[in-house]
CSV table of C-alpha atoms and ligand atoms in Angstrom, one decimal:
chain,number,residue,atom,x,y,z
A,1,MET,CA,-10.7,-13.7,16.5
A,2,ASP,CA,-11.2,-14.9,12.9
A,3,ILE,CA,-9.2,-13.5,10.0
A,4,GLU,CA,-10.3,-13.9,6.4
A,5,SER,CA,-7.9,-15.6,4.1
A,6,PHE,CA,-5.8,-12.9,2.2
A,7,ALA,CA,-7.1,-13.4,-1.3
A,8,LEU,CA,-4.2,-11.6,-3.1
A,9,GLU,CA,-1.5,-13.3,-1.2
A,10,ARG,CA,-3.1,-16.7,-1.8
A,11,TRP,CA,-3.4,-16.0,-5.5
A,12,LEU,CA,0.3,-14.9,-5.7
A,13,ALA,CA,1.4,-17.9,-3.6
A,14,GLU,CA,-0.3,-20.2,-6.2
A,15,HIS,CA,1.1,-18.5,-9.3
A,16,GLU,CA,4.0,-16.2,-8.7
A,17,HIS,CA,6.6,-18.8,-8.1
A,18,GLY,CA,7.8,-20.1,-11.4
A,19,ALA,CA,6.0,-17.4,-13.5
A,20,ALA,CA,8.1,-16.1,-16.4
A,21,VAL,CA,6.9,-12.6,-15.8
A,22,ASN,CA,5.6,-11.3,-12.5
A,23,LEU,CA,3.4,-8.2,-12.8
A,24,GLY,CA,1.5,-9.2,-9.6
A,25,ASP,CA,3.6,-7.1,-7.3
A,26,SER,CA,2.6,-3.6,-6.3
A,27,GLY,CA,6.0,-2.2,-5.6
A,28,VAL,CA,9.1,-1.0,-7.5
A,29,ARG,CA,11.9,-3.3,-8.5
A,30,PRO,CA,13.9,-3.8,-5.3
A,31,LEU,CA,17.3,-2.0,-5.0
A,32,GLU,CA,20.5,-4.0,-4.7
A,33,ALA,CA,21.8,-4.4,-1.2
A,34,ASP,CA,25.3,-3.4,-2.2
A,35,ARG,CA,24.1,0.2,-2.6
A,36,PHE,CA,24.2,0.4,1.2
A,37,ASP,CA,26.5,-0.3,4.1
A,38,THR,CA,25.0,-3.7,5.2
A,39,ASP,CA,27.0,-4.2,8.4
A,40,PRO,CA,25.0,-3.1,11.4
A,41,GLY,CA,27.6,-4.6,13.8
A,42,ARG,CA,26.2,-6.7,16.6
A,43,LEU,CA,22.8,-8.1,15.8
A,44,GLY,CA,21.0,-7.4,19.0
A,45,TYR,CA,17.4,-6.2,19.5
A,46,VAL,CA,16.9,-2.6,18.6
A,47,ILE,CA,16.9,-0.7,21.9
A,48,PRO,CA,14.8,1.1,22.8
A,49,THR,CA,12.5,-1.4,21.1
A,50,ASN,CA,10.3,1.3,19.5
A,51,GLY,CA,13.3,2.3,17.4
A,52,ASP,CA,16.3,4.6,17.4
A,53,PRO,CA,15.2,7.9,19.0
A,54,ASP,CA,17.2,10.1,16.5
A,55,LEU,CA,15.8,8.3,13.5
A,56,ARG,CA,12.3,8.4,15.1
A,57,ALA,CA,12.8,12.2,15.6
A,58,THR,CA,13.7,12.6,11.9
A,59,VAL,CA,10.7,10.7,10.6
A,60,ALA,CA,8.3,12.1,13.2
A,61,ASP,CA,9.2,15.6,12.2
A,62,ARG,CA,7.6,15.0,8.8
A,63,TYR,CA,4.3,14.6,10.7
A,64,ASP,CA,5.0,17.5,13.0
A,65,ARG,CA,5.1,15.0,15.8
A,66,ALA,CA,7.4,14.2,18.7
A,67,PRO,CA,9.7,11.1,18.6
A,68,ASP,CA,7.4,9.2,21.0
A,69,GLU,CA,4.5,9.7,18.5
A,70,LEU,CA,6.2,7.4,16.1
A,71,LEU,CA,6.9,3.7,16.3
A,72,PHE,CA,9.2,1.7,13.9
A,73,THR,CA,7.7,-1.6,12.8
A,74,CYS,CA,8.5,-4.6,10.6
A,75,GLY,CA,6.9,-3.1,7.4
A,76,THR,CA,3.8,-1.2,6.9
A,77,GLN,CA,1.9,-4.4,7.3
A,78,GLU,CA,2.8,-4.6,11.0
A,79,ALA,CA,2.1,-0.9,11.4
A,80,ASN,CA,-1.4,-1.4,10.1
A,81,LEU,CA,-2.0,-4.4,12.3
A,82,LEU,CA,-0.8,-2.5,15.4
A,83,ALA,CA,-2.8,0.6,14.4
A,84,VAL,CA,-6.0,-1.5,14.2
A,85,LEU,CA,-5.3,-3.3,17.5
A,86,ALA,CA,-4.5,0.0,19.2
A,87,THR,CA,-7.7,1.8,18.1
A,88,LEU,CA,-10.4,-0.9,17.9
A,89,ASP,CA,-11.9,-3.1,20.6
A,90,ARG,CA,-14.4,-6.0,20.3
A,91,GLY,CA,-17.8,-4.5,19.7
A,92,ASP,CA,-16.4,-1.4,18.0
A,93,HIS,CA,-17.2,-0.3,14.5
A,94,ALA,CA,-14.9,0.7,11.6
A,95,VAL,CA,-15.6,2.4,8.3
A,96,CYS,CA,-13.3,1.1,5.6
A,97,VAL,CA,-12.9,2.6,2.1
A,98,THR,CA,-12.7,-0.1,-0.5
A,99,PRO,CA,-11.4,-1.5,-2.9
A,100,THR,CA,-8.2,-1.5,-1.1
A,101,TYR,CA,-5.3,-3.7,0.2
A,102,GLN,CA,-7.1,-6.4,2.0
A,103,SER,CA,-5.4,-5.8,5.4
A,104,LEU,CA,-7.2,-2.5,5.6
A,105,HIS,CA,-10.6,-4.0,5.9
A,106,SER,CA,-9.9,-7.6,7.0
A,107,LEU,CA,-7.9,-6.6,10.1
A,108,PRO,CA,-10.6,-4.2,11.4
A,109,ALA,CA,-13.2,-7.0,10.6
A,110,ALA,CA,-11.2,-9.5,12.7
A,111,VAL,CA,-11.6,-7.2,15.7
A,112,GLY,CA,-14.9,-5.4,15.3
A,113,GLU,CA,-17.7,-4.7,12.8
A,114,VAL,CA,-16.9,-3.1,9.4
A,115,THR,CA,-19.0,-1.1,7.0
A,116,ARG,CA,-17.3,-0.7,3.6
A,117,VAL,CA,-17.7,2.5,1.6
A,118,GLU,CA,-17.0,1.8,-2.1
A,119,LEU,CA,-15.0,4.1,-4.3
A,120,ALA,CA,-16.9,5.0,-7.5
A,121,ALA,CA,-15.6,3.7,-10.8
A,122,PRO,CA,-14.3,4.8,-13.3
A,123,ASP,CA,-12.3,7.5,-11.5
A,124,TRP,CA,-12.5,5.9,-8.0
A,125,THR,CA,-13.9,9.0,-6.4
A,126,LEU,CA,-14.4,9.0,-2.6
A,127,ASP,CA,-17.8,10.3,-1.5
A,128,PRO,CA,-17.4,11.8,2.0
A,129,ASP,CA,-21.3,11.7,2.3
A,130,ALA,CA,-21.1,7.9,2.0
A,131,VAL,CA,-18.5,7.9,4.8
A,132,ALA,CA,-20.8,10.1,6.9
A,133,ASP,CA,-23.7,7.7,6.3
A,134,ALA,CA,-21.6,4.7,7.3
A,135,ILE,CA,-20.6,6.1,10.7
A,136,GLU,CA,-22.3,4.5,13.7
A,137,PRO,CA,-22.4,5.6,17.4
A,138,ASN,CA,-19.7,3.0,18.1
A,139,THR,CA,-17.4,3.9,15.1
A,140,GLU,CA,-13.8,4.2,16.4
A,141,LEU,CA,-11.9,4.0,13.2
A,142,ILE,CA,-12.1,5.2,9.6
A,143,VAL,CA,-9.6,3.6,7.2
A,144,LEU,CA,-8.2,5.1,4.0
A,145,ASN,CA,-5.4,4.1,1.6
A,146,ASN,CA,-3.9,7.2,-0.1
A,147,PRO,CA,-2.7,6.8,-2.8
A,148,ASN,CA,-5.0,3.8,-3.2
A,149,ASN,CA,-4.0,0.3,-4.0
A,150,PRO,CA,-5.2,-1.2,-6.4
A,151,THR,CA,-6.5,1.8,-8.4
A,152,GLY,CA,-3.6,4.3,-8.0
A,153,LYS,CA,-6.1,7.0,-7.1
A,154,ILE,CA,-4.9,10.0,-5.0
A,155,HIS,CA,-7.7,11.1,-2.8
A,156,PRO,CA,-7.4,14.9,-3.0
A,157,GLN,CA,-6.7,17.1,0.0
A,158,GLU,CA,-10.3,18.4,0.3
A,159,MET,CA,-11.6,14.8,0.4
A,160,VAL,CA,-9.1,13.8,3.1
A,161,ASP,CA,-9.9,17.0,5.1
A,162,ALA,CA,-13.6,16.1,4.9
A,163,VAL,CA,-13.1,12.6,6.1
A,164,TYR,CA,-10.7,13.8,8.8
A,165,ASP,CA,-13.4,16.2,10.0
A,166,LEU,CA,-15.9,13.3,10.1
A,167,ALA,CA,-13.5,11.2,12.2
A,168,ALA,CA,-13.0,14.1,14.6
A,169,ALA,CA,-16.8,14.8,14.9
A,170,ALA,CA,-17.3,11.0,15.7
A,171,ASP,CA,-14.4,11.1,18.1
A,172,ALA,CA,-12.8,8.4,16.0
A,173,TYR,CA,-9.4,8.0,14.4
A,174,LEU,CA,-8.6,8.3,10.7
A,175,LEU,CA,-6.0,5.7,9.8
A,176,ALA,CA,-4.4,6.4,6.4
A,177,ASP,CA,-2.0,3.9,4.9
A,178,GLU,CA,0.3,6.2,2.9
A,179,VAL,CA,2.9,3.6,1.8
A,180,TYR,CA,2.5,4.8,-1.9
A,181,ARG,CA,2.7,8.5,-1.1
A,182,PRO,CA,6.5,8.7,-1.8
A,183,LEU,CA,5.8,7.4,-5.3
A,184,ALA,CA,3.4,10.3,-6.1
A,185,GLU,CA,5.0,13.4,-7.6
A,186,PRO,CA,5.8,15.9,-4.9
A,187,ASP,CA,3.3,18.4,-6.2
A,188,GLU,CA,0.5,15.8,-6.2
A,189,ARG,CA,1.1,14.6,-2.7
A,190,VAL,CA,-1.6,15.1,0.0
A,191,GLU,CA,-0.7,16.0,3.5
A,192,PRO,CA,-0.3,12.9,5.8
A,193,VAL,CA,-3.2,12.5,8.2
A,194,ALA,CA,-0.9,12.1,11.2
A,195,GLY,CA,0.1,15.8,10.7
A,196,MET,CA,-3.5,16.9,10.5
A,197,GLY,CA,-4.4,16.8,14.2
A,198,PRO,CA,-5.3,14.5,17.1
A,199,HIS,CA,-7.4,12.1,15.1
A,200,GLY,CA,-4.9,11.2,12.4
A,201,VAL,CA,-2.8,8.0,12.3
A,202,SER,CA,-0.5,7.5,9.3
A,203,THR,CA,1.3,4.3,8.4
A,204,CYS,CA,4.2,4.1,5.9
A,205,GLY,CA,7.4,2.2,5.1
A,206,LEU,CA,10.3,1.7,2.8
A,207,SER,CA,8.8,-1.2,0.7
A,208,LYS,CA,7.2,0.8,-2.1
A,209,GLY,CA,8.7,4.3,-2.6
A,210,TRP,CA,12.2,3.3,-1.7
A,211,GLY,CA,12.0,-0.2,-3.3
A,212,LEU,CA,13.2,-2.0,-0.2
A,213,PRO,CA,10.5,-4.5,0.8
A,214,GLY,CA,13.0,-7.1,2.0
A,215,LEU,CA,14.1,-4.7,4.8
A,216,ARG,CA,10.7,-5.0,6.4
A,217,PHE,CA,11.0,-1.5,7.8
A,218,GLY,CA,8.0,0.8,8.4
A,219,TRP,CA,6.3,3.0,10.9
A,220,LEU,CA,3.1,4.3,12.5
A,221,ALA,CA,2.7,7.9,13.5
A,222,GLY,CA,-0.1,9.5,15.4
A,223,PRO,CA,-1.3,10.7,18.8
A,224,GLU,CA,0.8,9.4,21.7
A,225,GLU,CA,-2.0,7.3,23.2
A,226,VAL,CA,-2.3,5.3,19.9
A,227,VAL,CA,1.4,4.9,19.4
A,228,THR,CA,1.9,3.8,23.0
A,229,ALA,CA,-0.9,1.2,22.7
A,230,ALA,CA,0.6,0.1,19.4
A,231,TRP,CA,4.0,-0.4,21.1
A,232,GLU,CA,2.3,-2.5,23.8
A,233,TRP,CA,0.9,-4.7,21.1
A,234,LYS,CA,4.3,-4.8,19.4
A,235,ASP,CA,5.8,-6.4,22.5
A,236,TYR,CA,3.8,-9.5,21.4
A,237,THR,CA,4.4,-9.3,17.7
A,238,THR,CA,8.0,-8.6,16.8
A,239,ILE,CA,9.3,-6.9,20.0
A,240,SER,CA,11.6,-4.4,18.0
A,241,PRO,CA,12.2,-3.5,14.4
A,242,SER,CA,14.9,-5.5,12.8
A,243,ALA,CA,18.4,-4.2,13.6
A,244,PHE,CA,19.4,-4.8,10.0
A,245,GLY,CA,16.3,-3.1,8.7
A,246,GLN,CA,16.9,0.0,10.8
A,247,HIS,CA,20.6,0.2,9.9
A,248,VAL,CA,19.9,0.2,6.1
A,249,GLY,CA,16.6,2.0,6.5
A,250,ARG,CA,18.5,5.0,8.1
A,251,GLN,CA,20.7,5.3,5.1
A,252,ALA,CA,17.8,5.0,2.7
A,253,ILE,CA,16.0,7.8,4.6
A,254,GLU,CA,19.1,9.9,4.5
A,255,ARG,CA,19.4,9.4,0.8
A,256,GLU,CA,15.7,9.6,0.0
A,257,ASP,CA,15.9,12.6,-2.4
A,258,GLU,CA,18.1,10.5,-4.7
A,259,LEU,CA,16.3,7.1,-4.2
A,260,LEU,CA,12.8,8.4,-4.5
A,261,ALA,CA,13.5,10.5,-7.6
A,262,GLU,CA,15.2,7.5,-9.2
A,263,ASN,CA,12.2,5.2,-8.4
A,264,ARG,CA,9.6,7.7,-9.5
A,265,THR,CA,11.4,8.2,-12.8
A,266,HIS,CA,11.5,4.4,-13.3
A,267,VAL,CA,7.8,4.1,-12.5
A,268,ARG,CA,6.8,7.1,-14.6
A,269,ARG,CA,8.5,5.5,-17.7
A,270,ASN,CA,6.9,2.1,-17.1
A,271,ARG,CA,3.5,3.7,-16.7
A,272,GLU,CA,3.9,5.1,-20.2
A,273,LEU,CA,4.3,1.5,-21.4
A,274,VAL,CA,1.1,0.4,-19.7
A,275,ALA,CA,-0.7,3.5,-21.0
A,276,GLU,CA,0.2,2.5,-24.6
A,277,PHE,CA,-1.0,-1.0,-23.9
A,278,VAL,CA,-4.3,0.2,-22.5
A,279,GLU,CA,-4.8,2.4,-25.5
A,280,GLU,CA,-3.9,-0.3,-28.0
A,281,TYR,CA,-6.3,-2.9,-26.6
A,282,GLY,CA,-9.1,-0.4,-25.9
A,283,LEU,CA,-9.1,-1.0,-22.2
A,284,ASP,CA,-9.8,1.6,-19.5
A,285,TRP,CA,-8.0,2.7,-16.4
A,286,LEU,CA,-7.3,5.7,-14.2
A,287,LEU,CA,-3.7,7.0,-14.7
A,288,PRO,CA,-2.3,5.8,-11.4
A,289,ALA,CA,0.0,7.5,-8.9
A,290,GLY,CA,1.8,4.4,-7.7
A,291,ALA,CA,3.1,1.4,-9.6
A,292,THR,CA,-0.2,-0.5,-10.0
A,293,GLY,CA,-2.9,0.1,-12.6
A,294,PHE,CA,-6.5,-1.3,-12.3
A,295,LEU,CA,-7.4,-2.1,-15.8
A,296,THR,CA,-10.7,-3.2,-17.2
A,297,VAL,CA,-10.9,-6.8,-18.5
A,298,PRO,CA,-11.1,-7.3,-22.2
A,299,GLU,CA,-14.6,-8.2,-23.2
A,300,ALA,CA,-13.6,-11.4,-24.8
A,301,PHE,CA,-13.1,-12.9,-21.3
A,302,GLU,CA,-16.0,-14.0,-19.1
A,303,SER,CA,-14.3,-12.8,-15.9
A,304,SER,CA,-11.2,-11.2,-14.6
A,305,GLU,CA,-10.1,-14.5,-13.1
A,306,ALA,CA,-10.6,-16.3,-16.5
A,307,PHE,CA,-8.4,-13.6,-18.1
A,308,CYS,CA,-5.8,-13.9,-15.3
A,309,ARG,CA,-5.7,-17.7,-15.7
A,310,ALA,CA,-5.2,-17.4,-19.4
A,311,LEU,CA,-2.3,-15.0,-18.7
A,312,VAL,CA,-0.8,-17.5,-16.3
A,313,GLU,CA,-0.8,-20.0,-19.1
A,314,GLU,CA,1.2,-17.5,-21.1
A,315,GLY,CA,3.7,-17.1,-18.2
A,316,VAL,CA,2.4,-13.8,-16.8
A,317,VAL,CA,1.0,-13.2,-13.3
A,318,VAL,CA,-1.3,-10.2,-12.6
A,319,ALA,CA,-3.9,-9.9,-9.8
A,320,PRO,CA,-7.5,-10.6,-10.6
A,321,GLY,CA,-10.0,-8.0,-9.5
A,322,GLU,CA,-11.8,-10.7,-7.5
A,323,THR,CA,-8.9,-10.5,-5.0
A,324,PHE,CA,-10.1,-6.9,-4.4
A,325,ASP,CA,-13.8,-7.9,-4.6
A,326,ARG,CA,-13.9,-6.1,-7.9
A,327,PRO,CA,-14.5,-8.6,-10.7
A,328,GLY,CA,-14.1,-6.9,-14.1
A,329,TYR,CA,-10.7,-5.5,-13.4
A,330,VAL,CA,-7.1,-6.7,-13.2
A,331,ARG,CA,-4.4,-5.1,-11.2
A,332,VAL,CA,-1.2,-4.8,-13.2
A,333,GLY,CA,2.0,-4.0,-11.3
A,334,PHE,CA,4.5,-2.1,-13.5
A,335,GLY,CA,7.3,-1.4,-11.0
A,336,ALA,CA,9.4,-4.2,-12.3
A,337,ASP,CA,12.4,-3.8,-14.6
A,338,ARG,CA,11.4,-2.2,-17.9
A,339,ALA,CA,12.2,-5.2,-20.0
A,340,THR,CA,10.1,-7.4,-17.7
A,341,VAL,CA,7.1,-5.0,-17.9
A,342,ALA,CA,7.5,-4.9,-21.7
A,343,ASP,CA,7.7,-8.6,-21.9
A,344,GLY,CA,4.6,-9.1,-19.7
A,345,LEU,CA,2.6,-6.6,-21.7
A,346,GLU,CA,3.6,-8.3,-25.0
A,347,ARG,CA,2.4,-11.6,-23.6
A,348,MET,CA,-0.8,-10.0,-22.3
A,349,GLY,CA,-1.4,-8.6,-25.8
A,350,ARG,CA,-0.9,-12.1,-27.4
A,351,VAL,CA,-3.5,-13.6,-25.0
A,352,ILE,CA,-6.0,-10.9,-25.9
A,353,GLU,CA,-5.4,-11.2,-29.6
A,354,ASP,CA,-5.6,-15.0,-29.6
A,355,ARG,CA,-9.0,-14.8,-27.8
A,356,ARG,CA,-10.3,-12.1,-30.0
A,357,SER,CA,-9.4,-14.0,-33.1
A,358,ALA,CA,-10.8,-17.3,-31.8
B,401,PLP,C1,-1.5,-0.5,0.9
B,401,PLP,C2,-0.4,-1.4,1.3
B,401,PLP,N1,-0.1,-1.3,2.6
B,401,PLP,C3,0.9,-2.2,3.1
B,401,PLP,C4,1.5,-3.1,2.3
B,401,PLP,C5,2.6,-3.9,2.9
B,401,PLP,O1,3.7,-3.1,2.9
B,401,PLP,P1,5.1,-3.6,3.7
B,401,PLP,O2,5.9,-4.4,2.7
B,401,PLP,O3,5.7,-2.2,4.0
B,401,PLP,O4,4.7,-4.3,4.9
B,401,PLP,C6,1.2,-3.2,1.0
B,401,PLP,C7,1.8,-4.2,0.1
B,401,PLP,O5,1.4,-4.4,-1.0
B,401,PLP,C8,0.2,-2.3,0.5
B,401,PLP,O6,-0.2,-2.3,-0.8
């Protein structure tokens, strides 16, 4: 099994450490640990290893599913890996909607064959007919990220329904990574696919909406046969979720009304800063749901990577569109502290002005 190098992670590994301003992340500034009880008692494995049954029941309920139709994982990343391993075999085919977080096409491509369906710029619309055209007789999996990273697009309910119906007709699963869903305003949110029927598998976690990436706590929800197969794979990956992650995660889930509202307000305010920046420099973007915007590159730069390298010189890290196979764009994360975002945008503005006046 070959896995492609994770372009975004490699870019961040090269530039993030030591940058004055990091706008390369896609999440919200992390919460302080002292807002929670951080003593889980004895640090054993979580038993049962698929996660605490009561907490599983609480989260599974959101998908109208039973506790055994949900598995706790070490982050959404592990949930996605397990979902792919549980649903795809060698020789199978997957349809992956891109641009997206690289795991969501590179993991399926490591196991089977992948056909990518591209979202259409500038408003990143999903075309269900293109998904239908991409389906093959051996398609077992369709993969969507909703809201989408990097564009911040929310695929509306009727699109998701149409793609779900295509998956059902092909007797395949629709895997939706919904890790940014808690950052969308409640009235904008689309129903999670795991609650839509026997073909839906949802992944999520506490990294983005709750601002707790260091907990490494996430989950996968879906039909029992998928969740059971995922658990069997998990025996070989991380055995159980982290006891510490589950202890703090339980409190974060209990307090989610307060925490999600706080984080959404934070992101909404920062989004206004980016919107002003986009306007001032004549760039283009889709007003995003999460904490990342996919901005067009100023014309004065020959490529998004060239723009991003000039920004690195000025101490700012953002993600070049090339890391999403979309040259011509940059992904700007605006979930950091407000002063950090403002500082980063000011530096970006300087870089653009210097180049325009050169
Ligand atoms: C769409 C998507 N899924 C999963 C992840 C990884 O999330 P976690 O920290 O919960 O493993 C990311 C991180 O950026 C992401 O953007």
